[in-house]
PDB file of C-alpha atoms in Angstrom:
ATOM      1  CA  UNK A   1       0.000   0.000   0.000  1.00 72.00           C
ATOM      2  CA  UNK A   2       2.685   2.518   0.919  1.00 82.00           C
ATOM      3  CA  UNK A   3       3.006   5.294   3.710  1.00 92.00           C
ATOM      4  CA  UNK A   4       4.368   7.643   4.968  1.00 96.00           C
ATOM      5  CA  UNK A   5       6.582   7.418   8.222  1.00 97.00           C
ATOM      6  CA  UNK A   6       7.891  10.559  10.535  1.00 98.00           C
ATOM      7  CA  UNK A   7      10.600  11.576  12.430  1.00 98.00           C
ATOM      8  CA  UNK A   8      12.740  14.305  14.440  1.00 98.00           C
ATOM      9  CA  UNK A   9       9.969  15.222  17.058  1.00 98.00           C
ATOM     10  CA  UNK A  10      12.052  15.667  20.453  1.00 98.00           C
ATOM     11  CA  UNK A  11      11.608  18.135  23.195  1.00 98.00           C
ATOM     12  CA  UNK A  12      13.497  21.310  22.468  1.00 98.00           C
ATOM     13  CA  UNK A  13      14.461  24.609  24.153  1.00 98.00           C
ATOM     14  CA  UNK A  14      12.820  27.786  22.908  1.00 98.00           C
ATOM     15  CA  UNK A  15      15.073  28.898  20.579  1.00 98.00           C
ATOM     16  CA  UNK A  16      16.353  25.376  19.108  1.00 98.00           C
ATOM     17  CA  UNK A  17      16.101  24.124  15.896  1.00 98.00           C
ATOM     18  CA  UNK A  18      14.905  20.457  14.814  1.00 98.00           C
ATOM     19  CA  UNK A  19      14.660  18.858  11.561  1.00 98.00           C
ATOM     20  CA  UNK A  20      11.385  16.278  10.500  1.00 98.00           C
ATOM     21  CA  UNK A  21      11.492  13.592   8.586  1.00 98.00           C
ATOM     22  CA  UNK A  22       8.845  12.218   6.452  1.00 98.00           C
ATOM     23  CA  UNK A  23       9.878   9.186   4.494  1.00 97.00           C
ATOM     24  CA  UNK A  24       7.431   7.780   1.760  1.00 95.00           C
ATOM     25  CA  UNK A  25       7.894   3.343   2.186  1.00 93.00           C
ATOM     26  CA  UNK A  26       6.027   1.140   0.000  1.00 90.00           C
ATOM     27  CA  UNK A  27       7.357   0.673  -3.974  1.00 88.00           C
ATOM     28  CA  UNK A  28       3.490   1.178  -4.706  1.00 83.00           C
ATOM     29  CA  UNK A  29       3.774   4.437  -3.413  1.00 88.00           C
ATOM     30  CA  UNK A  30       7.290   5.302  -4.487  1.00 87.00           C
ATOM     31  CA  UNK A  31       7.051   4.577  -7.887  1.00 88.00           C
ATOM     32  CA  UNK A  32       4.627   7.359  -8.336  1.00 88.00           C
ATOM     33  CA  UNK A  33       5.670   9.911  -6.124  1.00 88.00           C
ATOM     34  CA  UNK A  34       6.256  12.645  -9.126  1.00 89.00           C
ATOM     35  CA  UNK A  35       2.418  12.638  -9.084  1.00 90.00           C
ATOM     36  CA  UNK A  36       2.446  13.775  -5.570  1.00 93.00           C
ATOM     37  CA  UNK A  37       2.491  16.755  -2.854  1.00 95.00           C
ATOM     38  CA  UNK A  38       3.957  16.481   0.341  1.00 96.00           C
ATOM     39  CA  UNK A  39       2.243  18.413   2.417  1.00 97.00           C
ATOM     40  CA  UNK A  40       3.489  19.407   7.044  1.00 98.00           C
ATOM     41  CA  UNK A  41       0.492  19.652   9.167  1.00 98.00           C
ATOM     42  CA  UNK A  42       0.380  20.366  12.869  1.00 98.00           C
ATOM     43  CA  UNK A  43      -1.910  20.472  15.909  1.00 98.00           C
ATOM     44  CA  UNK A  44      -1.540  21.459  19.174  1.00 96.00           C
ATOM     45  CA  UNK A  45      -3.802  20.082  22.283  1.00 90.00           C
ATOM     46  CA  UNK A  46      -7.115  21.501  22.051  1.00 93.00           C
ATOM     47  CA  UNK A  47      -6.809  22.956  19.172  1.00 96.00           C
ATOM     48  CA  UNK A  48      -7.741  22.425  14.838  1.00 97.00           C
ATOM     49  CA  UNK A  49      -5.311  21.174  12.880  1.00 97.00           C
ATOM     50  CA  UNK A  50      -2.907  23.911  11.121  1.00 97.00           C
ATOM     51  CA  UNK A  51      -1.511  23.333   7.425  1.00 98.00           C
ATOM     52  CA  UNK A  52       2.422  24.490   7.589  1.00 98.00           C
ATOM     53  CA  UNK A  53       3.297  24.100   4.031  1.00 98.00           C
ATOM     54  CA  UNK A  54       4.044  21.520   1.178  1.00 97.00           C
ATOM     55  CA  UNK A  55       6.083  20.763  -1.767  1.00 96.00           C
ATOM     56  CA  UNK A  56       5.796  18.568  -5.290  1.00 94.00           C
ATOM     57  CA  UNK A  57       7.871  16.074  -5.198  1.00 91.00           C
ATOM     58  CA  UNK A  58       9.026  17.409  -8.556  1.00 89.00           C
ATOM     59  CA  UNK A  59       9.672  20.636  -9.742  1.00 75.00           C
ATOM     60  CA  UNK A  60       8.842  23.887  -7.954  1.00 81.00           C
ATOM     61  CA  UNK A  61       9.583  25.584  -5.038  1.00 86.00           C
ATOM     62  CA  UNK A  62       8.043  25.093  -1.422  1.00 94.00           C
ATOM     63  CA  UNK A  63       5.120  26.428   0.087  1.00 96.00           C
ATOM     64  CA  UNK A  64       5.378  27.381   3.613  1.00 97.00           C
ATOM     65  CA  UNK A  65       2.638  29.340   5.390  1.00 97.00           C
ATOM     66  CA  UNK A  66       3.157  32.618   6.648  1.00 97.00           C
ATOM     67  CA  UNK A  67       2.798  32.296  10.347  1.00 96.00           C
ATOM     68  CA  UNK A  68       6.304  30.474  10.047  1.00 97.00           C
ATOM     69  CA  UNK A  69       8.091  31.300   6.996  1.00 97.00           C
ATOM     70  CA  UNK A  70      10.596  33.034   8.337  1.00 97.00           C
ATOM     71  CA  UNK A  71      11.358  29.801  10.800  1.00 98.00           C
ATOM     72  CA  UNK A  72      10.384  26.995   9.037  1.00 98.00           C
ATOM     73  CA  UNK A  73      11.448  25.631   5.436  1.00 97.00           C
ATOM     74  CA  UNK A  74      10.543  22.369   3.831  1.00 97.00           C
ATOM     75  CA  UNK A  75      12.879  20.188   1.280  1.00 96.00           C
ATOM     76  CA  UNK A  76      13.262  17.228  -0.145  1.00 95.00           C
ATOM     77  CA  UNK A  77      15.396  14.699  -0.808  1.00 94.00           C
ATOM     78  CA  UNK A  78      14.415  11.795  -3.792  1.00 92.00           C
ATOM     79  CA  UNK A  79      17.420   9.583  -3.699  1.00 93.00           C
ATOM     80  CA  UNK A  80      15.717   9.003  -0.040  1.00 95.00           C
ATOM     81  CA  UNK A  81      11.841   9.241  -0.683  1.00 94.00           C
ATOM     82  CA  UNK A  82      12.008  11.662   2.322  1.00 96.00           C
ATOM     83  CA  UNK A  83      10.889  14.837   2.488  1.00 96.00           C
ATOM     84  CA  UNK A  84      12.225  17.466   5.325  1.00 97.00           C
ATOM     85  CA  UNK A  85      10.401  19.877   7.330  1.00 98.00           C
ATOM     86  CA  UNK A  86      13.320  22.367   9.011  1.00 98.00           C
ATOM     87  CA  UNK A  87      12.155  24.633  12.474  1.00 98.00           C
ATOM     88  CA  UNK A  88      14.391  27.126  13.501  1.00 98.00           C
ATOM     89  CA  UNK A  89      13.911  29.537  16.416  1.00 98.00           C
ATOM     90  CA  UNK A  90      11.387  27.463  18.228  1.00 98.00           C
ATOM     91  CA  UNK A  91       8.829  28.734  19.864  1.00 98.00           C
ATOM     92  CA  UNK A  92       6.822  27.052  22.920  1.00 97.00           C
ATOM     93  CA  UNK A  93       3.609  27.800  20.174  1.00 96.00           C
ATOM     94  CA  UNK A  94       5.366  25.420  18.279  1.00 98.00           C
ATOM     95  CA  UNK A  95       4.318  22.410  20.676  1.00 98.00           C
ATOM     96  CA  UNK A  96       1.999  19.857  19.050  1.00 98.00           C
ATOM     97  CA  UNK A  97       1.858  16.686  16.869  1.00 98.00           C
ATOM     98  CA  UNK A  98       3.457  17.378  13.465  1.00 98.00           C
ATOM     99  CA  UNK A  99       2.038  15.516  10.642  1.00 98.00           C
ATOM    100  CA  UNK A 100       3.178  14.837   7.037  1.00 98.00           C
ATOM    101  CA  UNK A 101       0.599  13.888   4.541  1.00 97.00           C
ATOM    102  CA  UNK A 102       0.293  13.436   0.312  1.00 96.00           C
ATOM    103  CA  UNK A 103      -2.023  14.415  -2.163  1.00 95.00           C
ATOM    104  CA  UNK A 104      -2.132  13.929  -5.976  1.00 93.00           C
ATOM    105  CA  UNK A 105      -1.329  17.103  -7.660  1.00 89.00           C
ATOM    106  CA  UNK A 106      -4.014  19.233  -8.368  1.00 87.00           C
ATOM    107  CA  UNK A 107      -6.462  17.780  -5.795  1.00 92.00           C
ATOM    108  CA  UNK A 108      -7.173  19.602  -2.632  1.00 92.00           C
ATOM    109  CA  UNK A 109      -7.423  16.601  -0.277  1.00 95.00           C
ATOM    110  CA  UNK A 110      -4.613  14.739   1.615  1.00 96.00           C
ATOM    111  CA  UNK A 111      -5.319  11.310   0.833  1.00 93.00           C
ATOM    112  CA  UNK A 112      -2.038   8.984   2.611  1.00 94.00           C
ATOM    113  CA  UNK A 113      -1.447  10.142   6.376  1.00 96.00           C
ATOM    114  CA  UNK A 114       1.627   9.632   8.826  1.00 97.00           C
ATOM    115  CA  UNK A 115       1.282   8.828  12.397  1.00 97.00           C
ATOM    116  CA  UNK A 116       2.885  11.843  13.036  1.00 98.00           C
ATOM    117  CA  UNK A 117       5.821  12.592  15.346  1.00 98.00           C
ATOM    118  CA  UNK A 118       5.626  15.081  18.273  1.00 98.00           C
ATOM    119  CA  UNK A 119       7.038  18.334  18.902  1.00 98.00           C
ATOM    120  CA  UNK A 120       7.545  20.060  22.667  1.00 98.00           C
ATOM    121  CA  UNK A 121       9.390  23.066  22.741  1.00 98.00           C
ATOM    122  CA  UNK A 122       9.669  24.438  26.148  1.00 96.00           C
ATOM    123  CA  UNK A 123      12.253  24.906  28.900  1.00 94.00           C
TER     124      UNK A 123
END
């Protein structure tokens, strides 16, 4: 079937930087990543899911949202089927369960999920 898998969520200082991993398994997946986006979601406790930003996995530049563009950037890597979401400067606002996700390219839904990995920024 194919999915995705995350990583890098550790507690952090404000301030710190961490890098996530989302790595795309499954050769039924892989094989047809061109025809996908890659898209970073988060969400905090007690609070709606936030989109952070997304990239094709071929051509074109990343998206990144503008609560966190100057902080955040997103990149990718094909030789590993991973894509990377970088944080610099955290803040504790940061906190929550980060969560990468695909979509075929030009449709608005996120069809293929992670598990997610989490994120606690605080002292």
């Amino acid at each position: 079937q194919g999915q995705l898998v995350e990583s890098g969520g550790e507690l952090v200082q404000p301030g710190g930087s961490l890098r996530l991993a989302c790595v795309a398994t499954g050769r039924s997946f892989t094989n047809y990543m061109a025809l996908y986006t890659i898209g970073w979601f988060r969400q905090a406790p007690g609070k709606e899911r936030e989109f952070v930003g997304a990239i094709a996995w071929t051509g074109g530049s990343a998206h990144i949202e503008d609560s966190v563009k100057d902080r955040f950037t997103i990149a990718r890597d094909r030789t590993k089927n991973t894509v990377y979401l970088q944080m610099n400067n955290l803040r504790p606002e940061d906190t929550g369960t980060y969560r990468c996700a695909a979509k075929p390219r030009g449709d608005t839904e996120y069809t293929r999920w992670g598990q997610g990995t989490q994120v606690t920024v605080s002292l």
